[in-house]
C-alpha positions as semicolon CSV with decimal commas, in nm:
position;residue;x (nm);y (nm);z (nm)
1;M;-2,024;-0,005;-0,855
2;P;-1,853;0,146;-0,527
3;S;-1,495;0,141;-0,510
4;V;-1,269;-0,095;-0,335
5;V;-1,002;0,029;-0,045
6;K;-0,684;-0,214;0,060
7;I;-0,498;-0,143;0,357
8;N;-0,187;-0,329;0,427
9;V;-0,077;-0,266;0,748
10;L;0,270;-0,315;0,802
11;T;0,440;-0,376;1,108
12;V;0,808;-0,182;1,096
13;P;1,047;-0,218;1,369
14;A;1,183;0,170;1,455
15;E;1,497;0,112;1,283
16;Q;1,366;0,039;0,943
17;R;1,099;0,269;0,898
18;E;1,370;0,471;0,691
19;V;1,417;0,141;0,480
20;L;1,054;0,111;0,429
21;E;1,001;0,488;0,308
22;Q;1,313;0,495;0,089
23;R;1,166;0,204;-0,060
24;F;0,820;0,327;-0,113
25;A;0,981;0,649;-0,248
26;S;1,202;0,448;-0,492
27;R;0,868;0,220;-0,632
28;A;0,716;0,584;-0,727
29;G;0,482;0,545;-1,006
30;A;0,510;0,166;-1,018
31;V;0,145;0,146;-0,954
32;E;-0,024;0,475;-1,058
33;G;-0,062;0,335;-1,446
34;Q;-0,257;0,010;-1,367
35;D;-0,603;-0,022;-1,480
36;G;-0,865;0,063;-1,228
37;F;-0,594;0,236;-1,008
38;E;-0,742;0,512;-0,794
39;W;-0,520;0,636;-0,523
40;F;-0,233;0,535;-0,287
41;E;-0,057;0,698;0,030
42;L;0,166;0,535;0,246
43;L;0,073;0,641;0,601
44;R;0,363;0,687;0,877
45;P;0,274;0,617;1,248
46;M;0,268;0,935;1,446
47;E;0,247;0,773;1,808
48;G;0,158;0,453;2,014
49;T;0,193;0,219;1,732
50;D;0,474;0,056;1,500
51;Q;0,243;-0,011;1,189
52;Y;0,238;0,196;0,896
53;L;-0,034;0,194;0,699
54;V;-0,039;0,135;0,264
55;Y;-0,395;0,285;0,147
56;T;-0,477;0,181;-0,205
57;R;-0,793;0,231;-0,378
58;W;-0,913;0,062;-0,675
59;A;-1,190;0,086;-0,884
60;T;-1,324;-0,284;-0,860
61;E;-1,183;-0,614;-0,683
62;E;-1,069;-0,769;-1,021
63;A;-0,882;-0,451;-1,089
64;F;-0,672;-0,490;-0,763
65;Q;-0,651;-0,876;-0,815
66;A;-0,495;-0,831;-1,142
67;W;-0,231;-0,593;-0,953
68;M;-0,182;-0,836;-0,687
69;T;-0,092;-1,139;-0,944
70;G;0,098;-0,954;-1,208
71;P;0,265;-0,629;-1,140
72;M;0,263;-0,646;-0,765
73;Q;0,446;-1,006;-0,738
74;A;0,724;-0,896;-1,009
75;A;0,826;-0,562;-0,820
76;H;0,866;-0,811;-0,503
77;R;1,005;-1,070;-0,614
78;P;1,397;-1,061;-0,507
79;A;1,646;-1,016;-0,798
80;G;1,869;-1,346;-0,768
81;S;1,996;-1,417;-0,397
82;E;2,227;-1,139;-0,403
83;G;2,010;-0,863;-0,460
84;A;1,737;-1,000;-0,237
85;Q;1,626;-0,723;0,076
86;R;1,545;-0,836;0,390
87;P;1,198;-0,709;0,444
88;A;1,140;-0,373;0,617
89;A;0,808;-0,484;0,759
90;S;0,824;-0,791;1,028
91;G;0,425;-0,856;0,968
92;S;0,166;-0,771;0,720
93;T;-0,192;-0,792;0,741
94;L;-0,451;-0,701;0,472
95;W;-0,790;-0,501;0,506
96;S;-1,028;-0,491;0,272
97;F;-1,347;-0,230;0,255
98;E;-1,586;-0,119;-0,039
99;V;-1,622;0,255;-0,035
100;V;-2,015;0,335;0,108
101;Q;-1,939;0,711;0,143
102;S;-1,698;0,963;0,056
103;A;-1,661;1,356;0,047
104;G;-1,377;1,600;-0,025
105;P;-1,346;1,991;0,002
106;K;-1,610;2,226;-0,116
107;Q;-1,534;2,378;-0,452
108;A;-1,590;2,778;-0,416
């Protein structure tokens, strides 16, 4: 069964870039123990766009859905009205893909 890749496309205004990156840095370890989780990367745009890509790879669609309906919702829930943080992104789109082919560096 092929792995599943989810790419969350976040539109982030320039003044919110540092906030977004700090929030992701502070969540380090939040997804790594989830069953079926394979990989995470936060990709910063270099030029021509204000969109960050949040790349995750999962063993199955079911593993991703379990993360979405459980730990991910808890991690994004505001901690009361006083602790609620304004979102760093002004928009979000989720792309979904099945891995058809992949390659890594050749081992010597």
